[in-house]
PDB file of C-alpha atoms in Angstrom:
ATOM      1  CA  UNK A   1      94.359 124.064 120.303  1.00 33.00           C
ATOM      2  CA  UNK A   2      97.620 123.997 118.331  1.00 38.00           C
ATOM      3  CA  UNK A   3      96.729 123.014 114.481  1.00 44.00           C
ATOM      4  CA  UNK A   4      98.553 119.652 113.393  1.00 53.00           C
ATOM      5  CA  UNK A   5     101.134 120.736 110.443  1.00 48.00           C
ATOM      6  CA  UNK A   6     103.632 118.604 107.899  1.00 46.00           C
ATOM      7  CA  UNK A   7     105.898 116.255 110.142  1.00 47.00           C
ATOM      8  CA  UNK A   8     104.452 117.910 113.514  1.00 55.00           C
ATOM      9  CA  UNK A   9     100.933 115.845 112.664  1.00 66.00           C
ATOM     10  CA  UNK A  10     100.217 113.411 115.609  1.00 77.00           C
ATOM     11  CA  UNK A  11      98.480 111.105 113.605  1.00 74.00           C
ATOM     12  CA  UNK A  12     101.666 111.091 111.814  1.00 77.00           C
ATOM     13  CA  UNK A  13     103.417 110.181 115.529  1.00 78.00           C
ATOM     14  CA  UNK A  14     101.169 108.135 116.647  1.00 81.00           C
ATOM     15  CA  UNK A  15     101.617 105.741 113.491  1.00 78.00           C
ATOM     16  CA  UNK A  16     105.705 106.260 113.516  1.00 81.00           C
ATOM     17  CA  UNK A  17     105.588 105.051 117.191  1.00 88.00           C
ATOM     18  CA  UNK A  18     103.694 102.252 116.617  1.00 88.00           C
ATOM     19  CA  UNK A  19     105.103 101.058 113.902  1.00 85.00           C
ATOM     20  CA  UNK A  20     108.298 100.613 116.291  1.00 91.00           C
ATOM     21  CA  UNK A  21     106.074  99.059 119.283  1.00 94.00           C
ATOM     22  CA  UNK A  22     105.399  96.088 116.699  1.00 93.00           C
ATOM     23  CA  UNK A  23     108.909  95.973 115.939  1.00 92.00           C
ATOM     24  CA  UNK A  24     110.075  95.900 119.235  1.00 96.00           C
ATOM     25  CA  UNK A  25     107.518  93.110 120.292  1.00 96.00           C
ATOM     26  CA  UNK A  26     107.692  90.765 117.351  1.00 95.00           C
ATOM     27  CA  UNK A  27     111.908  91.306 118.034  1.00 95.00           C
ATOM     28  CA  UNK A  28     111.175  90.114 121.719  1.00 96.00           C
ATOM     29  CA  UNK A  29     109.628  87.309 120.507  1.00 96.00           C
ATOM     30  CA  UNK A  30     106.327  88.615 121.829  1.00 96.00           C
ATOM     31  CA  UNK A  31     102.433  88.751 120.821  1.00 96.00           C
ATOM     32  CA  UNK A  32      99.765  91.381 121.740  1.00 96.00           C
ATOM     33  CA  UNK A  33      98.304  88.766 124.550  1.00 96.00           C
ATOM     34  CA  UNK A  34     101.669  87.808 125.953  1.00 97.00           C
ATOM     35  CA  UNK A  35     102.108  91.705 126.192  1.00 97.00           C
ATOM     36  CA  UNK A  36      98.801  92.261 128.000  1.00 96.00           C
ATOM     37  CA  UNK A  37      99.145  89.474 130.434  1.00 96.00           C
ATOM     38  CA  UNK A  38     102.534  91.049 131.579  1.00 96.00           C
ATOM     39  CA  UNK A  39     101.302  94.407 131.643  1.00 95.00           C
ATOM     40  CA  UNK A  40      97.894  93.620 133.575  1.00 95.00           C
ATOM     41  CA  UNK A  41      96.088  95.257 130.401  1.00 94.00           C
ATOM     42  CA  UNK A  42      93.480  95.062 128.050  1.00 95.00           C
ATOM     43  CA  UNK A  43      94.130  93.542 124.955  1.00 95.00           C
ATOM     44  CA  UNK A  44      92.390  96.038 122.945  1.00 93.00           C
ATOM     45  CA  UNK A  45      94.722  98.594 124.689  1.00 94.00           C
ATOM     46  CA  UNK A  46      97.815  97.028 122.828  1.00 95.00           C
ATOM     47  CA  UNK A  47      95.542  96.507 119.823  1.00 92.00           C
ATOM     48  CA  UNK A  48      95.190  99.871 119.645  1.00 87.00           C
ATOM     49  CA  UNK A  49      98.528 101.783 120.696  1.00 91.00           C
ATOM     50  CA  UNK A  50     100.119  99.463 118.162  1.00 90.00           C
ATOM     51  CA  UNK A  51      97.386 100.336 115.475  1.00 82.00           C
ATOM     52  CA  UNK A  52      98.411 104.158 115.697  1.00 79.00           C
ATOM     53  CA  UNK A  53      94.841 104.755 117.431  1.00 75.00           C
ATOM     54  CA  UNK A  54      95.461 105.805 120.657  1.00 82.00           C
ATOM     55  CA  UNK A  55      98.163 107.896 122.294  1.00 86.00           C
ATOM     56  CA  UNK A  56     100.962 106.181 124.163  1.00 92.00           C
ATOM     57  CA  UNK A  57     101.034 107.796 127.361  1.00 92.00           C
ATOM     58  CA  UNK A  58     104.841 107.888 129.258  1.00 93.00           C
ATOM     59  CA  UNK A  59     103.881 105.054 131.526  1.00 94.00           C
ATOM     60  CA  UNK A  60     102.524 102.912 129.519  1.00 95.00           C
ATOM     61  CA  UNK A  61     105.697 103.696 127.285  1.00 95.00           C
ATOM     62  CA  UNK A  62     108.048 103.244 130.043  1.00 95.00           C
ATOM     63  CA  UNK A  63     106.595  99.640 130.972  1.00 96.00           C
ATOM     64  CA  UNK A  64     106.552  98.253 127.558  1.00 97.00           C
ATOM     65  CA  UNK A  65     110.229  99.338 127.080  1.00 96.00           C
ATOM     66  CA  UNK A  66     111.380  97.679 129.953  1.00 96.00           C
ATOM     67  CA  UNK A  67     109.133  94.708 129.218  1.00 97.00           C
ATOM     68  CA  UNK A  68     111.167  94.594 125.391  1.00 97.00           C
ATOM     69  CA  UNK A  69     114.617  94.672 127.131  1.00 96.00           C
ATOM     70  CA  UNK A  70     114.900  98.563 125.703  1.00 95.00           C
ATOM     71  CA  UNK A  71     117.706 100.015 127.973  1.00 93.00           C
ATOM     72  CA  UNK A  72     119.961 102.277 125.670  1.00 95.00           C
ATOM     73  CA  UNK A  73     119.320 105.571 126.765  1.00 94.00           C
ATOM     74  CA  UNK A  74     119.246 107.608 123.278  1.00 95.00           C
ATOM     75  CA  UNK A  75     116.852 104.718 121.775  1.00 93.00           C
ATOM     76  CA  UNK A  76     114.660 105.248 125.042  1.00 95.00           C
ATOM     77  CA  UNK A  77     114.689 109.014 124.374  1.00 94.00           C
ATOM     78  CA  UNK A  78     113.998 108.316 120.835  1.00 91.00           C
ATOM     79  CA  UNK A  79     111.243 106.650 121.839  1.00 93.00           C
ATOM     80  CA  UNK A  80     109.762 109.345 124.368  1.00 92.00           C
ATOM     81  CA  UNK A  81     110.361 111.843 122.023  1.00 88.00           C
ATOM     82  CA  UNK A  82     107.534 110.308 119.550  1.00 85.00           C
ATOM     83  CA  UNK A  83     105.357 109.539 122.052  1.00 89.00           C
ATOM     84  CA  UNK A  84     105.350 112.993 122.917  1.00 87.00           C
ATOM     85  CA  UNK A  85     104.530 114.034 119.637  1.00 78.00           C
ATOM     86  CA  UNK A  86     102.038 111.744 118.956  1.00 78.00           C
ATOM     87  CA  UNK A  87     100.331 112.713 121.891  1.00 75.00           C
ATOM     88  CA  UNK A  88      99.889 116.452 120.422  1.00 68.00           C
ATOM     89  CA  UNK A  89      96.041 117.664 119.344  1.00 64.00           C
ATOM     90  CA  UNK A  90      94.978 117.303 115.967  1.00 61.00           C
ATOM     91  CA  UNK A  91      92.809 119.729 113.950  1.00 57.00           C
ATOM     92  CA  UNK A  92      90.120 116.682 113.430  1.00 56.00           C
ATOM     93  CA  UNK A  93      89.808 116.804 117.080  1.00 56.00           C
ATOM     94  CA  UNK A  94      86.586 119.057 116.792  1.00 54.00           C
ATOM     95  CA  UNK A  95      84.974 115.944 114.778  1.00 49.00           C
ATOM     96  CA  UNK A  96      84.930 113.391 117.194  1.00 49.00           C
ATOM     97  CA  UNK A  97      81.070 112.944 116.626  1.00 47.00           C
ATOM     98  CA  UNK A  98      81.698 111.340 113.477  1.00 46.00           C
ATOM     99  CA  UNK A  99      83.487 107.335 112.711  1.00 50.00           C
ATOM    100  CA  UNK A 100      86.805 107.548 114.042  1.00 57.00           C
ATOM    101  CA  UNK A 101      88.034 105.669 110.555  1.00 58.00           C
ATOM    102  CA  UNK A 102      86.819 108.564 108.684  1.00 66.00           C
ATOM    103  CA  UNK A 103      88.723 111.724 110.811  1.00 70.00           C
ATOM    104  CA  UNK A 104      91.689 109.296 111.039  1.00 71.00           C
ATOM    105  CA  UNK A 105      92.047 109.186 107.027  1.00 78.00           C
ATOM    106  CA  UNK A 106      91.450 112.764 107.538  1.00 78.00           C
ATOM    107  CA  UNK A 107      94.057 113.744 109.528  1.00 76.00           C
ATOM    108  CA  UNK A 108      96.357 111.194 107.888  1.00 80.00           C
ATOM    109  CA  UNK A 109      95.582 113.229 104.527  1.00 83.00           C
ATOM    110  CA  UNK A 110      96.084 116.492 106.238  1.00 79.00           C
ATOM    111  CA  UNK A 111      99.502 116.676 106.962  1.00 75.00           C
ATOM    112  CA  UNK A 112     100.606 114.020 104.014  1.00 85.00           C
ATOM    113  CA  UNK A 113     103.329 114.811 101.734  1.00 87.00           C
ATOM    114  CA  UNK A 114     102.034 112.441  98.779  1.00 92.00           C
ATOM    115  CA  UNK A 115      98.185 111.108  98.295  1.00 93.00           C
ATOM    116  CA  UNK A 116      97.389 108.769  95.792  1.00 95.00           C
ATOM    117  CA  UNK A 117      93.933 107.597  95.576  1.00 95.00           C
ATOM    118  CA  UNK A 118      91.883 105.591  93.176  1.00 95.00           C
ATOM    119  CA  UNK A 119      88.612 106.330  93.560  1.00 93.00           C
ATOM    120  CA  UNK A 120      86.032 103.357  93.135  1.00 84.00           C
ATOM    121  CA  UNK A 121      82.077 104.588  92.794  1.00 86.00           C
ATOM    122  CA  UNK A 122      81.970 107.589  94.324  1.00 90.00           C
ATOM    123  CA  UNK A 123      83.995 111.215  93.928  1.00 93.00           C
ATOM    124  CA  UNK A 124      86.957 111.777  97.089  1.00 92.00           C
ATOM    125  CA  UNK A 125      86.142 114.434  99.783  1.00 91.00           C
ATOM    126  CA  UNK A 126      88.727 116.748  98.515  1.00 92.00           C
ATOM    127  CA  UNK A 127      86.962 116.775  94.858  1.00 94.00           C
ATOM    128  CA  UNK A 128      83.211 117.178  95.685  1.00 94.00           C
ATOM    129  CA  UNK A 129      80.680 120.101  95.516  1.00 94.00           C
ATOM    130  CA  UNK A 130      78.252 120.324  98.794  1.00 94.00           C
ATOM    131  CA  UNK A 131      75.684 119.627  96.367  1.00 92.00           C
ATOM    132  CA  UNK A 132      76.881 116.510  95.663  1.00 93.00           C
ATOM    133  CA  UNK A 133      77.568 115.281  99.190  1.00 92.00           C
ATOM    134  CA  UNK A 134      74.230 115.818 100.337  1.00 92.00           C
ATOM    135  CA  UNK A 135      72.816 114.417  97.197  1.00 90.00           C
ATOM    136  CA  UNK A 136      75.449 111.030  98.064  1.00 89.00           C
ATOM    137  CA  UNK A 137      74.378 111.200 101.632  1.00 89.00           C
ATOM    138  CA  UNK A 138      70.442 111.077 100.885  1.00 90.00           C
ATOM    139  CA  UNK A 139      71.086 108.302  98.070  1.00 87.00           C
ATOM    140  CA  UNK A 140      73.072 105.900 100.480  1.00 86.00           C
ATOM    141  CA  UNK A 141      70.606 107.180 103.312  1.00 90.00           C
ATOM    142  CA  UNK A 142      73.123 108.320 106.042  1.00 89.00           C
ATOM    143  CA  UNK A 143      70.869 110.220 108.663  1.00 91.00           C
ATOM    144  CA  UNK A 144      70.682 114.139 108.042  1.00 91.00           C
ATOM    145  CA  UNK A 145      72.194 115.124 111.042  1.00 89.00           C
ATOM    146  CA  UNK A 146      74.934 112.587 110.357  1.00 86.00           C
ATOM    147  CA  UNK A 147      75.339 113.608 106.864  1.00 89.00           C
ATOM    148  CA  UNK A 148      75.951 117.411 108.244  1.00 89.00           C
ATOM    149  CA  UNK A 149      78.568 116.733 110.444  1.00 86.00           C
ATOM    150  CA  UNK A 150      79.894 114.387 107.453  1.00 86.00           C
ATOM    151  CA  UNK A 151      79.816 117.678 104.977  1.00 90.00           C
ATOM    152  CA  UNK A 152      81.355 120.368 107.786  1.00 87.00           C
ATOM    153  CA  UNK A 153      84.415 117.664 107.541  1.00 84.00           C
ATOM    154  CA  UNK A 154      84.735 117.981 104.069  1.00 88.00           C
ATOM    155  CA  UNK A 155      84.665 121.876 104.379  1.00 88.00           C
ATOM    156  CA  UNK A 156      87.241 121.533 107.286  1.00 83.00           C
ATOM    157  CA  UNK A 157      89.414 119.453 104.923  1.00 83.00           C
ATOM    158  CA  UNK A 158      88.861 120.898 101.609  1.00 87.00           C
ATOM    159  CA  UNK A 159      90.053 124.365 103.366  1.00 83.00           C
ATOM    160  CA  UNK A 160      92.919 122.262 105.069  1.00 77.00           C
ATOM    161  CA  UNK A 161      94.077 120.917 101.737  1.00 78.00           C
ATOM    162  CA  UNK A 162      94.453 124.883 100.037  1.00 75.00           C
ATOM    163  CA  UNK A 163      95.873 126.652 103.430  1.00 69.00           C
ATOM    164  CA  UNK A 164      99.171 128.401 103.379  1.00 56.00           C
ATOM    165  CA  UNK A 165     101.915 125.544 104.093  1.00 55.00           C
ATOM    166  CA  UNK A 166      99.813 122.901 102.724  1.00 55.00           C
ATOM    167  CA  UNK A 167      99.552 124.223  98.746  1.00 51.00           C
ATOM    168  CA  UNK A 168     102.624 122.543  97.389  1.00 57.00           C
ATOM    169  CA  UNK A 169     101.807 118.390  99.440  1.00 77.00           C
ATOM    170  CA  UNK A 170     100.989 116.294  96.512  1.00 88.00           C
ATOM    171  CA  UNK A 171      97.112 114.731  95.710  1.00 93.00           C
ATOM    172  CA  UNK A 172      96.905 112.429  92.742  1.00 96.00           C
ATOM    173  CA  UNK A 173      93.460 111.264  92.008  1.00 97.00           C
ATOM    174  CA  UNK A 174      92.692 108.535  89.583  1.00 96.00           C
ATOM    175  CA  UNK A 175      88.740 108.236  88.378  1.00 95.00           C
ATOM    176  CA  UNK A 176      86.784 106.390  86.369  1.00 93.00           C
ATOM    177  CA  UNK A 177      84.680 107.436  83.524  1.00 93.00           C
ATOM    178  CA  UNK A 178      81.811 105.188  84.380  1.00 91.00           C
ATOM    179  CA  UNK A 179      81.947 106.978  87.671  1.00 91.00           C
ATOM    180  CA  UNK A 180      81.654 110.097  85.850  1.00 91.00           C
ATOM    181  CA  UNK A 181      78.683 109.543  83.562  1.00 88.00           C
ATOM    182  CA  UNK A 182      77.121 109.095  87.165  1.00 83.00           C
ATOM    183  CA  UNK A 183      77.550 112.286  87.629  1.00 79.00           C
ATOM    184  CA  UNK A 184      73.411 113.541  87.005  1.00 66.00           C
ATOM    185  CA  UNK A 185      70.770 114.738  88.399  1.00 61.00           C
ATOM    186  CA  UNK A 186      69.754 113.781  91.532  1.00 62.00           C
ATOM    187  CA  UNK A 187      73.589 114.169  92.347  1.00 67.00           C
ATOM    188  CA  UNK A 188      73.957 117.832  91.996  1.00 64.00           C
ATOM    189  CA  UNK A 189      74.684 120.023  89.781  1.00 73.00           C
ATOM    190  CA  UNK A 190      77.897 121.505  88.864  1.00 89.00           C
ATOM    191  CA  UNK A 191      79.865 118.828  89.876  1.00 92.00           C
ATOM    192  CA  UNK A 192      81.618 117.846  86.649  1.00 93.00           C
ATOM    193  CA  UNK A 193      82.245 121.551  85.823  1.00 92.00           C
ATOM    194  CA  UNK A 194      84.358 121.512  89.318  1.00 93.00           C
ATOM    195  CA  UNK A 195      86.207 118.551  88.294  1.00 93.00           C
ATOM    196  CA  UNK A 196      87.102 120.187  85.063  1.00 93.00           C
ATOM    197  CA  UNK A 197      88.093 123.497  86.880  1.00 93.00           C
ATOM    198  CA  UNK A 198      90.786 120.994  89.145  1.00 92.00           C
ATOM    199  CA  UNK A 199      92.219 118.738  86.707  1.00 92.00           C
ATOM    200  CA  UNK A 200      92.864 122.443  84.706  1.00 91.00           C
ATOM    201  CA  UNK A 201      94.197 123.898  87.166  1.00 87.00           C
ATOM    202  CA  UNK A 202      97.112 121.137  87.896  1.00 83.00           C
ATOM    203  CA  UNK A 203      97.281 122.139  91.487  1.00 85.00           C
ATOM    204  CA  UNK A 204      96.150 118.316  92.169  1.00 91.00           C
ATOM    205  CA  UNK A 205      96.602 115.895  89.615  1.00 94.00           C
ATOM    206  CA  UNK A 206      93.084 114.240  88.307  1.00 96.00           C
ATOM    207  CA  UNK A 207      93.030 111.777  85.754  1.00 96.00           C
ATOM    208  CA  UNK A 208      90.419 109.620  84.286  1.00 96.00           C
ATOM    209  CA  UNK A 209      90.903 106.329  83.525  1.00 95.00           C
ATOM    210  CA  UNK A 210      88.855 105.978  79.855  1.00 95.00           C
ATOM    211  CA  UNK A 211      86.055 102.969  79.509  1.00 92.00           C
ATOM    212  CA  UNK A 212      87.664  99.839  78.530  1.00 89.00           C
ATOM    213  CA  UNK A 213      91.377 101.117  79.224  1.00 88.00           C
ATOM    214  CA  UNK A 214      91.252  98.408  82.494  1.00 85.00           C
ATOM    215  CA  UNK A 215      89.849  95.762  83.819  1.00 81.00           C
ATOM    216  CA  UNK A 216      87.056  96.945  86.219  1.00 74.00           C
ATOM    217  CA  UNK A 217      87.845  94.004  88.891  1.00 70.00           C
ATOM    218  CA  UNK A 218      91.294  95.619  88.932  1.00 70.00           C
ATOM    219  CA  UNK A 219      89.467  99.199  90.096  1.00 81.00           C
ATOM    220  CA  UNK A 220      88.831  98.699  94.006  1.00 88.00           C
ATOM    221  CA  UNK A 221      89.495 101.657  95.725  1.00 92.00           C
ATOM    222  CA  UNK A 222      92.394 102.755  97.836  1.00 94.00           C
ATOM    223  CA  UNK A 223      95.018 104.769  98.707  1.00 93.00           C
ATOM    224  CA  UNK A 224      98.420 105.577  99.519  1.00 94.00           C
ATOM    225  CA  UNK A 225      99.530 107.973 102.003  1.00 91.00           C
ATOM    226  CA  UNK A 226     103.073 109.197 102.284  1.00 89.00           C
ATOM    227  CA  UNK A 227     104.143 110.380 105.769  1.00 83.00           C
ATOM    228  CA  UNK A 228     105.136 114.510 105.887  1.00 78.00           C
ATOM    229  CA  UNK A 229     108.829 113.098 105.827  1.00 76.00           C
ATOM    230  CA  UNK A 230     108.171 110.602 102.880  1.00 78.00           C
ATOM    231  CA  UNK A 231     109.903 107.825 105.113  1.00 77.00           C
ATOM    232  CA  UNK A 232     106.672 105.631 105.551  1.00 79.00           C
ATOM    233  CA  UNK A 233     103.120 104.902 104.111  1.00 85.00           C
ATOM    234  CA  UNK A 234     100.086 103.945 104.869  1.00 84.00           C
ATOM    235  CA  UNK A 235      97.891 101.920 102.939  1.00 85.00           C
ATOM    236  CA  UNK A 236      93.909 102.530 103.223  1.00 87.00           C
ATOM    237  CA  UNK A 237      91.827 100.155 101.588  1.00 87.00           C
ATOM    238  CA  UNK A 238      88.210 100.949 100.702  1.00 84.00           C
ATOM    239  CA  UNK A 239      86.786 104.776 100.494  1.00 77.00           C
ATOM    240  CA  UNK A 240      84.194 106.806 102.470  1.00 70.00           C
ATOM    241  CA  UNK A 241      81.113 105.841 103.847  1.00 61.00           C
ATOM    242  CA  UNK A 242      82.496 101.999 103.649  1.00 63.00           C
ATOM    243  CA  UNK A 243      84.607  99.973 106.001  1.00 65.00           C
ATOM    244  CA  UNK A 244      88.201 101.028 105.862  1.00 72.00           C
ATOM    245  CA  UNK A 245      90.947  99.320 106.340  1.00 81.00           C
ATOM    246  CA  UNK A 246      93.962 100.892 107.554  1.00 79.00           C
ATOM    247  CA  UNK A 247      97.442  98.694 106.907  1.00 80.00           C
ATOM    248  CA  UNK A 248     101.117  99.499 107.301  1.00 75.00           C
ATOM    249  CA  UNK A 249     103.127  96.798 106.240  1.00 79.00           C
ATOM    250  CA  UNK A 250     105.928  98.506 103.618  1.00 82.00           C
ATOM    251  CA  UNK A 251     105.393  95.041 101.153  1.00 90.00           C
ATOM    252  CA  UNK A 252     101.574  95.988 100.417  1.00 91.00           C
ATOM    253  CA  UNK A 253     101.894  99.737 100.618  1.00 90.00           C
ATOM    254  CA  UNK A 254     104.945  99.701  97.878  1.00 92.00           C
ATOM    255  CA  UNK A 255     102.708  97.232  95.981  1.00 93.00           C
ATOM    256  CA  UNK A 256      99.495  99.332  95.928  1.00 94.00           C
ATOM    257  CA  UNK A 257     102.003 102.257  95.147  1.00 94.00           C
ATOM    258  CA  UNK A 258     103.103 100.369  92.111  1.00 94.00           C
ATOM    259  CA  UNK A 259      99.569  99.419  91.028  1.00 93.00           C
ATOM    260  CA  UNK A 260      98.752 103.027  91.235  1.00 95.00           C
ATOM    261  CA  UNK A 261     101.679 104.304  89.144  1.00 95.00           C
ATOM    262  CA  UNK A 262     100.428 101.211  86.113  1.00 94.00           C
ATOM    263  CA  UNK A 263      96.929 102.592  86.059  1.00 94.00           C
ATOM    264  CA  UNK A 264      97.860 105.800  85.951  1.00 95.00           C
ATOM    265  CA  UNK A 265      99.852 104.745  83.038  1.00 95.00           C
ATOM    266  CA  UNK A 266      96.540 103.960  81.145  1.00 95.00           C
ATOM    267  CA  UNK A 267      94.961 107.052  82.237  1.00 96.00           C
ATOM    268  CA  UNK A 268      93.991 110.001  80.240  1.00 96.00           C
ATOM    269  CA  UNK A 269      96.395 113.643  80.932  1.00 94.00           C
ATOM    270  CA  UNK A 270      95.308 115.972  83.044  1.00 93.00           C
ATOM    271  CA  UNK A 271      94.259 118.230  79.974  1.00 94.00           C
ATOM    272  CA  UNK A 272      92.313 115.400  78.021  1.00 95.00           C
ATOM    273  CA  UNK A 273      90.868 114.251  81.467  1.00 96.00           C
ATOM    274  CA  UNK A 274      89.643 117.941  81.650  1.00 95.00           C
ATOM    275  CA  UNK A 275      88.123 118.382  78.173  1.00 95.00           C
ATOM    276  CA  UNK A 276      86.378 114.685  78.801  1.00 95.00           C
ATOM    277  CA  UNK A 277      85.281 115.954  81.699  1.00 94.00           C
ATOM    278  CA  UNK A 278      83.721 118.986  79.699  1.00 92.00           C
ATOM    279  CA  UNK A 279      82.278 116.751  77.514  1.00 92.00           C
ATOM    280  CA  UNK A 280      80.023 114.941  79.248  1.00 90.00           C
ATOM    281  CA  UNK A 281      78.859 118.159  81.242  1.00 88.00           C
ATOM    282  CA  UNK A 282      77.742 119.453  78.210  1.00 86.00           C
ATOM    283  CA  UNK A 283      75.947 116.016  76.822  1.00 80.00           C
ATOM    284  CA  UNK A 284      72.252 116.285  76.821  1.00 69.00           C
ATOM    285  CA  UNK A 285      70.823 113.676  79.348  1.00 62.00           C
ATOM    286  CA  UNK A 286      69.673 110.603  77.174  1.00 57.00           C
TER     287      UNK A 286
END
């Protein structure tokens, strides 16, 4: 299996083709169940090749082409030409046993030239200890054998993140400090000490956004994705082990990415993030 890499990624295809299937439907003066009547398919079919969720094979691609009035033969090509790449394997292909939401952020992360992410209650994947996933996955009572595919993901993807090629794509993480003083027994041990180690190091960018700096309503998690060519994002709403949402309209993913770039102007540095970080691993338990 050939590893997904940068702008190669065929999440990363899938989503730039589909993005131009809605275009090219909504310009036709089309919807999805006008589309599946005249192409004797299921609705969920066009549902889901427009969502970026399933590959777009070459007939399918051919028939809804014709169907938009698409006759130009370098647009056409254009068109084959990302089908073909989104059709490609993916690294997260080994997971398929767990949600499909959760390897699809996955392999949207992967091959992303720019994540930002504000985290809501829990730590992100890229950021945890194994102690503290299991202890996350026994508090919020995912099965075991669940919870062990759920953790050889986050080793998959925590390796992904630090392989050659993929060291200098940029991960922003904002966190709270409530979230933080969470961070005790029965979830683990050593997992503040890592977070210190990261935010130190300033490979990834980890900030902490102090008690009282925002409003906590303002604080539901999400995050931005740039694609490997920084042309288009992708919005994801929620965070793991919750219902995602995925959404590409350019109007809320520039707005998110604004909201992200005002709380991170209330956060703490990366250094002062790290030594508060310190602190409270080194606070006796009250």
């Amino acid at each position: 299996m050939s590893a997904c890499t940068g702008a190669g990624c065929p999440v990363w295809g899938r989503r730039e083709i589909a993005h131009d299937l809605v275009e090219l439907r909504q310009a036709a003066g089309l919807n999805q169940k006008q589309v599946s009547a005249a192409l004797e398919v299921s609705l969920s079919k066009i549902i889901r090749m427009e969502g970026g969720w399933q590959r777009v094979k070459a007939a399918d691609l051919t028939a809804l082409l014709a169907l938009y009035g698409v006759q130009d033969p370098a647009a056409v090509e254009a068109m084959r030409a990302k089908a073909r790449a989104g059709r490609g394997r993916c690294l997260l292909d080994a997971h398929t046993a767990l949600k499909s939401a959760d390897t699809d952020f996955a392999a949207y992360e992967h091959a992303a030239a720019h994540t930002m992410t504000l985290a809501g209650g829990i730590i992100p994947v890229l950021l945890r200890t194994t102690d503290y996933a299991r202890a996350l996955a026994t508090a919020i009572r995912i099965p075991p054998r669940v919870a062990e595919q759920t953790i050889t993901l986050q080793h998959a993807r925590q390796h992904w993140a630090t392989a050659e090629g993929f060291t200098g794509l940029r991960r922003e993480f904002l966190i709270e400090e409530a979230t933080l003083l969470r961070l005790r027994p029965p979830y683990g041990p050593g997992q503040l000490q890592h977070l210190a180690q990261v935010a130190r190091q300033g490979r990834w960018q980890v900030r902490v956004l102090p008690l009282g700096a925002v409003n906590p309503g303002l604080l539901t998690p999400f995050s931005v994705l740039r694609s490997p060519d920084r042309a288009r994002a992708l919005l994801v709403l929620g965070e793991e082990h919750a219902s995602w949402k995925f959404e590409q309209d350019r109007g809320e993913c520039e707005y998110h990415q604004q909201r992200y770039a005002d709380l991170r102007e209330h956060a703490l540095t990366g250094e002062d993030s790290a030594r508060l970080i310190e602190r409270l691993d080194q606070e006796p338990l009250a």
